[in-house]
Coordinates of N, CA, C and O in Angstrom, one line a residue:
X4 N 13.4 9.4 59.9 CA 13.8 8.1 58.7 C 12.5 6.6 59.8 O 13.9 6.4 60.5
X5 N 11.6 6.5 58.9 CA 11.4 5.1 60.2 C 11.3 4.1 59.1 O 10.3 3.9 57.9
X6 N 12.7 3.3 58.7 CA 12.7 2.5 58.3 C 12.3 1.0 58.0 O 11.9 -0.1 57.2
X7 N 11.1 1.3 59.1 CA 10.6 -0.1 59.0 C 9.1 0.0 58.2 O 8.2 -0.5 58.5
X8 N 9.2 1.0 57.7 CA 8.1 1.6 56.0 C 8.7 1.6 54.7 O 8.1 1.2 54.2
X9 N 9.9 0.6 55.1 CA 10.8 0.7 54.0 C 10.4 -1.0 53.6 O 10.3 -1.7 54.3
X10 N 10.4 -1.5 52.8 CA 9.7 -2.4 51.8 C 10.8 -2.9 51.0 O 11.0 -2.5 50.4
X11 N 11.0 -4.3 51.0 CA 11.8 -4.9 50.6 C 10.8 -5.7 49.4 O 9.6 -6.4 50.2
X12 N 11.0 -6.1 47.3 CA 10.5 -6.4 47.2 C 11.1 -7.0 45.7 O 12.9 -6.2 46.0
X13 N 11.2 -7.8 45.1 CA 11.8 -7.9 44.0 C 11.6 -6.8 42.6 O 10.3 -6.0 42.6
X14 N 12.8 -6.7 41.8 CA 12.8 -5.7 41.0 C 12.2 -5.3 40.0 O 11.4 -6.8 39.9
X15 N 11.9 -4.7 39.5 CA 10.6 -4.1 38.6 C 11.7 -3.7 37.0 O 12.0 -3.2 37.8
X16 N 11.3 -3.3 35.5 CA 12.3 -2.5 35.2 C 12.2 -1.2 35.2 O 12.9 -1.4 34.7
X17 N 11.1 -0.8 35.5 CA 11.1 1.1 35.3 C 12.0 1.2 37.5 O 12.3 2.3 37.3
X18 N 12.4 0.4 37.9 CA 13.5 0.2 38.7 C 14.5 0.0 38.4 O 15.4 1.0 39.0
X19 N 15.0 -0.1 37.3 CA 16.3 0.0 36.9 C 17.3 1.7 36.8 O 18.1 1.6 37.0
X20 N 16.1 2.8 36.2 CA 17.8 3.9 36.4 C 17.9 4.1 37.9 O 18.5 4.2 37.9
X21 N 16.9 3.4 39.4 CA 17.5 4.4 39.9 C 18.5 3.3 40.6 O 19.7 3.4 41.6
X22 N 18.3 1.8 40.5 CA 19.6 0.5 40.1 C 21.2 0.7 39.2 O 22.1 0.6 40.6
X23 N 20.5 1.5 38.4 CA 22.1 2.0 37.8 C 23.0 3.3 38.5 O 23.6 2.7 39.2
X24 N 22.0 3.8 39.2 CA 21.8 4.7 40.2 C 22.7 4.0 41.4 O 24.3 4.9 41.8
X25 N 22.1 3.4 41.8 CA 23.4 2.4 43.6 C 24.3 2.3 42.8 O 25.4 1.7 43.6
X26 N 24.8 1.5 41.8 CA 25.3 0.4 40.9 C 26.3 1.7 40.6 O 27.8 1.1 41.7
X27 N 26.3 2.9 40.6 CA 27.7 4.0 40.8 C 27.8 4.4 42.0 O 29.2 4.5 41.8
X28 N 27.5 4.6 43.0 CA 27.6 5.3 44.0 C 28.4 3.8 44.8 O 29.3 4.4 45.0
X29 N 28.3 2.7 44.6 CA 29.0 2.0 45.1 C 30.5 1.5 44.7 O 31.0 1.6 45.3
X30 N 30.0 1.8 43.0 CA 31.8 2.0 42.3 C 32.1 3.0 43.0 O 33.3 3.0 43.3
X31 N 31.6 4.9 43.2 CA 32.0 5.9 44.0 C 33.2 4.9 45.4 O 34.3 5.5 45.7
X32 N 31.9 5.0 46.4 CA 32.3 3.9 47.1 C 34.0 3.4 47.5 O 34.5 3.3 47.9
X33 N 33.7 2.5 46.5 CA 34.1 0.9 46.6 C 35.7 1.4 45.0 O 36.6 1.3 44.9
X34 N 36.0 2.6 44.8 CA 37.3 3.7 44.5 C 37.0 4.0 43.0 O 38.2 3.3 42.5
X35 N 36.5 2.8 42.1 CA 36.4 1.9 41.1 C 35.2 2.7 40.3 O 34.8 2.2 39.3
X36 N 34.7 4.4 40.7 CA 33.3 5.1 39.2 C 33.6 5.4 38.4 O 32.9 4.7 37.2
X37 N 35.1 5.1 37.7 CA 35.0 4.9 35.8 C 35.5 3.8 35.4 O 35.0 3.9 34.4
X38 N 35.2 2.2 36.3 CA 34.6 0.9 35.6 C 33.2 1.1 34.7 O 33.3 0.5 34.5
X39 N 32.7 1.8 35.4 CA 30.9 1.4 35.5 C 31.1 2.2 33.8 O 30.6 3.4 33.3
X40 N 30.4 0.8 33.4 CA 30.5 1.4 31.4 C 29.2 0.7 30.5 O 28.3 0.7 30.5
X41 N 28.3 0.2 31.9 CA 26.9 -0.8 31.9 C 25.3 1.0 31.8 O 25.8 2.2 31.8
X42 N 24.9 0.0 31.0 CA 24.4 1.2 30.7 C 22.1 0.8 31.3 O 21.6 -0.6 30.7
X43 N 21.7 1.3 31.4 CA 19.9 1.7 31.2 C 20.1 0.6 30.5 O 18.2 -0.7 30.8
X44 N 20.2 1.3 29.5 CA 18.9 0.1 28.4 C 19.9 -1.5 28.3 O 19.4 -2.6 27.9
X45 N 21.0 -1.8 28.7 CA 22.0 -2.9 28.6 C 20.8 -3.7 29.7 O 21.1 -4.6 29.6
X46 N 21.7 -2.9 30.8 CA 19.8 -3.5 32.0 C 18.9 -3.8 32.0 O 17.6 -5.6 32.9
X47 N 18.7 -2.7 30.8 CA 17.4 -3.3 31.0 C 16.4 -5.1 29.9 O 16.4 -6.0 30.4
X48 N 18.5 -4.7 28.8 CA 18.0 -6.0 28.1 C 18.1 -7.3 29.3 O 17.6 -8.4 28.7
X49 N 19.1 -7.3 29.6 CA 20.2 -8.7 30.3 C 18.9 -9.1 31.1 O 18.2 -10.3 31.7
X50 N 17.8 -7.6 31.8 CA 16.5 -7.7 32.6 C 15.0 -8.4 32.2 O 14.9 -10.2 32.8
X51 N 15.2 -8.7 31.3 CA 14.6 -8.6 30.5 C 14.9 -10.2 30.2 O 13.6 -11.2 29.7
X52 N 15.6 -10.3 29.9 CA 16.3 -11.6 29.1 C 16.8 -12.8 30.7 O 16.9 -14.1 30.6
X53 N 16.0 -12.9 32.0 CA 16.3 -13.0 32.7 C 17.5 -13.1 33.0 O 18.2 -14.3 33.5
X54 N 18.6 -12.5 33.4 CA 20.3 -12.7 33.3 C 20.0 -12.9 34.0 O 21.8 -13.1 35.1
X55 N 19.6 -12.0 35.1 CA 19.4 -11.4 36.8 C 18.4 -11.9 37.8 O 17.8 -11.1 37.1
X56 N 18.7 -11.4 39.2 CA 17.4 -11.1 39.4 C 17.7 -9.9 40.0 O 18.9 -10.0 40.8
X57 N 16.4 -9.8 41.2 CA 17.0 -8.0 41.5 C 16.2 -8.1 42.6 O 14.7 -8.0 41.9
X58 N 16.0 -7.5 43.9 CA 15.6 -7.2 44.7 C 16.1 -5.8 44.8 O 17.0 -5.4 45.4
X59 N 14.5 -5.1 45.9 CA 15.1 -3.1 46.6 C 14.1 -2.8 47.5 O 13.6 -3.9 47.6
X60 N 15.3 -2.3 47.7 CA 14.6 -1.7 49.1 C 13.5 -0.3 49.1 O 14.8 0.7 48.1
X61 N 12.6 0.2 49.3 CA 11.9 1.4 48.5 C 10.6 1.2 49.6 O 10.2 1.1 50.5
X62 N 11.6 2.9 49.6 CA 11.2 3.4 51.6 C 10.2 5.3 49.7 O 10.8 5.5 49.8
X63 N 8.7 4.9 50.5 CA 7.5 5.6 49.7 C 7.7 4.5 48.0 O 7.3 3.8 47.1
X64 N 8.4 5.7 47.5 CA 8.3 5.7 46.2 C 9.8 5.5 45.6 O 11.0 5.4 44.8
X65 N 11.5 5.3 46.6 CA 12.6 6.2 46.8 C 13.2 4.9 46.7 O 12.8 3.7 47.8
X66 N 14.1 4.0 45.6 CA 14.6 3.1 45.7 C 16.0 3.6 46.2 O 16.8 4.4 46.5
X67 N 15.8 2.7 48.1 CA 16.4 3.3 48.8 C 18.1 2.0 49.1 O 19.0 2.1 49.2
X68 N 18.1 1.0 48.2 CA 19.0 -0.2 48.9 C 18.2 -1.3 47.3 O 17.3 -1.8 46.9
X69 N 19.4 -2.2 47.2 CA 19.4 -3.4 46.1 C 20.4 -4.6 46.4 O 21.6 -3.8 46.9
X70 N 19.6 -5.9 46.2 CA 20.4 -6.7 45.6 C 20.4 -6.8 44.1 O 19.0 -7.3 43.3
X71 N 21.4 -7.1 43.4 CA 21.4 -8.4 42.4 C 22.3 -9.6 42.6 O 23.5 -9.6 43.0
X72 N 21.2 -10.2 42.0 CA 22.4 -11.8 41.7 C 21.9 -12.9 41.2 O 20.9 -11.8 40.0
X73 N 22.4 -14.1 40.4 CA 22.1 -14.6 39.6 C 23.0 -16.0 39.8 O 23.4 -16.1 40.6
X74 N 22.8 -17.1 38.7 CA 22.7 -18.8 38.9 C 23.8 -18.8 39.0 O 24.6 -18.1 37.6
X75 N 25.0 -19.5 39.7 CA 26.0 -19.9 38.8 C 26.8 -20.8 39.2 O 25.8 -21.6 39.9
X76 N 27.1 -22.5 38.3 CA 27.0 -23.3 38.8 C 28.5 -23.9 38.9 O 29.7 -23.3 38.3
X77 N 28.1 -24.6 40.1 CA 29.1 -24.7 40.7 C 29.8 -26.7 40.5 O 29.6 -27.2 40.5
X78 N 31.0 -27.0 39.9 CA 30.9 -28.6 39.4 C 30.9 -29.6 40.4 O 31.0 -30.6 40.2
X79 N 32.0 -29.3 41.8 CA 31.3 -29.5 43.1 C 30.3 -29.5 43.2 O 29.7 -30.2 44.2
X80 N 29.3 -28.2 44.0 CA 28.8 -28.2 44.8 C 27.1 -28.9 43.2 O 26.0 -28.3 44.5
X81 N 27.2 -28.1 42.3 CA 25.2 -28.0 41.7 C 25.6 -26.1 41.6 O 26.2 -25.8 41.7
X82 N 24.2 -26.1 42.0 CA 23.6 -24.9 41.9 C 23.8 -23.8 42.8 O 23.7 -24.3 43.9
X83 N 24.7 -22.7 42.9 CA 24.6 -22.0 43.7 C 23.9 -20.5 42.8 O 23.9 -20.1 41.9
X84 N 23.8 -20.0 44.1 CA 23.4 -18.3 44.0 C 24.5 -17.2 44.3 O 25.3 -17.1 45.7
X85 N 24.7 -15.5 42.8 CA 25.8 -15.5 43.5 C 25.7 -13.6 43.4 O 24.3 -13.3 41.9
X86 N 25.7 -13.2 44.3 CA 25.6 -12.0 44.7 C 26.5 -11.0 43.7 O 27.4 -12.0 44.9
X87 N 26.0 -10.7 43.0 CA 26.5 -9.7 42.7 C 26.6 -8.5 43.4 O 28.6 -7.7 43.0
X88 N 25.6 -8.1 43.5 CA 26.0 -6.3 44.5 C 25.3 -5.8 45.7 O 23.3 -6.7 45.3
X89 N 25.4 -5.9 46.9 CA 24.4 -5.0 47.4 C 24.7 -4.1 48.6 O 26.1 -3.2 48.4
X90 N 23.4 -3.4 47.6 CA 23.9 -2.0 48.2 C 22.8 -1.2 48.6 O 21.7 -1.3 48.1
X91 N 22.9 0.2 50.1 CA 22.4 0.7 50.1 C 22.9 1.8 50.6 O 23.7 2.6 50.9
X92 N 21.5 2.4 49.9 CA 22.0 4.7 50.0 C 23.4 5.0 51.4 O 22.3 4.6 51.9
X93 N 23.5 5.5 51.3 CA 24.8 5.7 52.2 C 23.9 6.3 53.4 O 23.8 6.8 55.0
X94 N 22.7 7.6 53.1 CA 21.5 7.9 54.3 C 21.0 7.4 55.1 O 20.4 6.9 56.5
X95 N 20.8 5.8 54.3 CA 20.1 4.9 54.8 C 20.9 3.6 55.8 O 20.4 2.5 56.0
X96 N 22.1 3.7 55.3 CA 22.9 3.3 56.0 C 22.9 2.8 57.4 O 22.5 3.7 57.9
X97 N 22.8 1.0 57.5 CA 22.9 1.3 59.6 C 21.8 1.1 60.3 O 21.7 1.3 61.4
X98 N 21.1 0.7 59.7 CA 19.3 0.8 59.6 C 18.8 -0.4 59.1 O 18.0 -0.5 59.7
X99 N 19.3 -1.3 59.2 CA 18.4 -2.8 59.2 C 17.6 -3.7 57.6 O 17.6 -4.3 57.5
X100 N 18.0 -2.4 56.8 CA 18.3 -2.8 55.6 C 18.8 -3.1 54.4 O 18.3 -5.2 54.1
X101 N 20.3 -3.8 54.8 CA 21.4 -4.4 54.2 C 21.0 -6.1 55.3 O 21.0 -7.4 54.1
X102 N 20.3 -5.8 55.1 CA 19.8 -7.5 56.7 C 18.6 -7.5 56.0 O 18.8 -8.6 55.6
X103 N 17.6 -6.8 55.6 CA 16.9 -7.3 55.1 C 16.6 -7.8 53.7 O 16.2 -8.8 53.5
X104 N 17.6 -7.1 53.0 CA 18.0 -7.5 51.2 C 19.1 -8.8 51.7 O 18.5 -10.4 51.3
X105 N 19.4 -8.8 52.6 CA 20.1 -9.9 52.5 C 19.4 -11.3 53.4 O 19.8 -13.0 52.2
X106 N 18.5 -11.8 53.9 CA 18.0 -12.5 54.7 C 17.0 -12.6 53.2 O 16.8 -14.4 53.2
X107 N 16.4 -11.7 52.7 CA 15.9 -11.8 51.5 C 15.9 -13.0 51.4 O 15.4 -13.9 49.6
X108 N 17.5 -13.1 50.2 CA 18.9 -13.8 49.2 C 18.5 -14.9 49.5 O 18.2 -16.4 48.9
X109 N 19.2 -14.8 50.8 CA 19.0 -17.1 51.8 C 17.5 -17.1 51.6 O 17.9 -18.5 50.9
X110 N 16.8 -16.1 52.5 CA 14.9 -17.4 51.2 C 14.9 -17.5 50.4 O 14.9 -18.7 50.0
X111 N 14.9 -16.9 48.3 CA 15.2 -17.3 47.8 C 15.5 -18.1 47.8 O 15.1 -19.5 47.0
X112 N 17.4 -18.5 47.7 CA 18.1 -19.3 47.8 C 17.9 -20.7 48.5 O 17.8 -21.7 47.4
X113 N 17.0 -20.8 49.4 CA 16.9 -22.3 50.2 C 15.8 -22.5 49.3 O 15.5 -23.4 49.1
X114 N 14.4 -21.8 49.1 CA 13.6 -22.1 48.4 C 14.4 -22.5 47.5 O 13.2 -23.5 46.6
X115 N 14.6 -22.0 46.4 CA 14.5 -22.8 45.3 C 15.4 -23.6 45.0 O 16.3 -24.0 43.5
X116 N 16.5 -24.5 46.3 CA 16.8 -24.9 46.2 C 19.0 -25.4 46.2 O 19.4 -25.8 45.6
X117 N 19.1 -23.8 46.5 CA 20.2 -23.3 45.6 C 21.3 -24.3 46.5 O 20.7 -24.1 48.1
X118 N 22.7 -25.0 46.3 CA 23.6 -25.5 47.0 C 24.1 -24.4 48.0 O 24.5 -24.5 49.4
X119 N 23.9 -23.2 47.6 CA 24.6 -22.2 48.6 C 24.7 -20.8 48.0 O 24.3 -20.4 46.9
X120 N 25.1 -19.8 48.5 CA 25.2 -18.3 48.4 C 26.7 -17.5 48.0 O 26.5 -17.4 49.3
X121 N 26.9 -17.2 47.2 CA 28.3 -16.4 47.1 C 27.7 -15.6 46.7 O 27.5 -14.7 46.1
X122 N 29.5 -14.8 47.2 CA 29.5 -13.1 47.1 C 31.1 -13.0 47.3 O 32.2 -14.0 47.1
X123 N 31.6 -11.7 46.7 CA 33.2 -10.9 46.7 C 32.8 -10.0 47.9 O 31.9 -9.6 47.7
X124 N 34.2 -9.6 48.5 CA 34.2 -8.1 49.5 C 35.4 -8.4 49.0 O 36.1 -8.9 49.2
X125 N 36.0 -6.8 49.0 CA 36.8 -6.3 49.3 C 37.7 -6.5 50.2 O 37.1 -6.7 51.0
X126 N 39.2 -6.7 50.0 CA 39.2 -7.0 51.8 C 39.6 -5.7 52.3 O 39.9 -5.3 53.9
X127 N 39.7 -4.7 52.4 CA 39.4 -3.0 53.2 C 38.1 -2.8 53.3 O 39.1 -2.0 54.2
X128 N 37.3 -3.3 52.6 CA 36.2 -2.5 53.2 C 35.1 -3.5 54.5 O 34.4 -4.5 54.6
X129 N 36.3 -2.8 55.4 CA 35.9 -2.7 57.5 C 33.7 -3.2 57.7 O 33.6 -4.3 58.1
X130 N 33.1 -2.2 57.1 CA 31.9 -1.9 57.4 C 31.3 -3.5 56.5 O 30.5 -4.4 57.1
X131 N 31.8 -3.3 55.1 CA 30.9 -5.3 54.6 C 31.7 -6.4 55.3 O 30.9 -7.6 55.3
X132 N 32.8 -6.2 55.6 CA 33.2 -7.9 56.5 C 32.7 -8.3 57.7 O 32.4 -8.6 58.2
X133 N 32.2 -6.6 58.0 CA 32.1 -6.8 59.6 C 30.2 -6.7 59.3 O 29.3 -8.0 59.8
X134 N 29.9 -6.5 58.1 CA 28.4 -7.1 58.1 C 28.0 -8.4 57.9 O 27.9 -9.9 58.4
X135 N 29.6 -9.5 56.8 CA 29.1 -11.3 57.3 C 29.0 -11.6 57.8 O 28.7 -12.7 57.9
X136 N 30.3 -10.9 58.6 CA 30.4 -11.9 59.6 C 29.2 -11.4 60.4 O 29.4 -12.9 61.8
X137 N 28.4 -10.8 60.9 CA 28.2 -10.8 61.6 C 26.6 -12.4 61.5 O 25.7 -12.7 61.8
X138 N 26.5 -12.7 59.7 CA 25.7 -13.5 59.4 C 26.5 -14.8 58.9 O 25.7 -15.8 59.2
X139 N 27.6 -15.3 60.2 CA 28.3 -16.4 60.3 C 29.0 -16.8 59.1 O 29.3 -18.3 59.0
X140 N 29.7 -15.9 57.9 CA 29.5 -16.8 56.8 C 31.4 -17.4 57.1 O 32.2 -15.8 57.7
X141 N 31.9 -17.3 55.2 CA 32.2 -17.5 55.3 C 33.3 -16.7 54.7 O 33.1 -16.5 53.9
X142 N 34.5 -16.4 54.6 CA 35.2 -15.2 54.3 C 36.6 -15.9 53.7 O 37.7 -15.6 54.3
X143 N 36.7 -16.2 52.9 CA 37.7 -17.7 51.5 C 39.0 -16.8 51.4 O 38.5 -15.7 50.3
X144 N 40.4 -16.1 51.9 CA 41.0 -15.3 51.2 C 42.5 -16.4 49.9 O 42.7 -15.4 50.4
X145 N 42.2 -16.8 50.3 CA 43.2 -17.6 49.5 C 42.3 -18.0 48.0 O 44.0 -18.5 47.3
X146 N 41.6 -17.6 47.4 CA 41.6 -17.9 45.8 C 41.4 -16.3 45.6 O 41.3 -15.3 46.0
X147 N 41.8 -15.9 44.8 CA 42.7 -15.0 43.8 C 41.4 -14.7 42.2 O 41.2 -16.4 42.0
X148 N 41.0 -13.6 42.2 CA 40.6 -13.3 41.2 C 41.3 -13.4 39.8 O 42.2 -13.4 39.4
X149 N 40.2 -14.1 38.7 CA 40.7 -13.9 37.2 C 40.1 -13.5 36.3 O 39.0 -13.8 36.2
X150 N 40.8 -12.9 35.1 CA 39.4 -12.2 34.2 C 40.7 -12.1 32.9 O 41.4 -11.2 33.2
X151 N 39.7 -12.0 32.1 CA 40.2 -11.5 30.2 C 38.0 -10.2 30.1 O 38.1 -10.7 29.7
X152 N 38.8 -9.6 30.3 CA 37.9 -8.2 29.8 C 37.9 -8.9 27.9 O 38.9 -8.5 27.3
X153 N 36.5 -8.7 27.0 CA 37.1 -9.1 25.8 C 36.2 -7.7 24.5 O 35.3 -7.1 25.6

């Protein structure tokens, strides 16, 4: 595999079926495959409504990675970019694609004037933790997540 030929570009509507496959692959990796209830139709609706931004890594015509983010607002800091997921197909991991997607997000966030790029990472996901540490990211372990399913 020649990863130098892999292009990172903004996602398009026609990429969404492959993006949903990547989402499912990530959920399986995170031991939560049964949690994915999103659909291609819902992704398309939300994409067209501008609810999220998407970048994909493409090997010829195959989507092999993606990064999905959206704007959030901090009352203390202002506009922030939230990275919901960054995923690279297992066969393509450890080849620099994740770093290319992540650096694309950082550059986008800087260009758009966001205060920060934020995300969550599972405490047991050592490969992800090590990836973010290479970027000198701050990993905050003091806040707990809360949610109400509606």
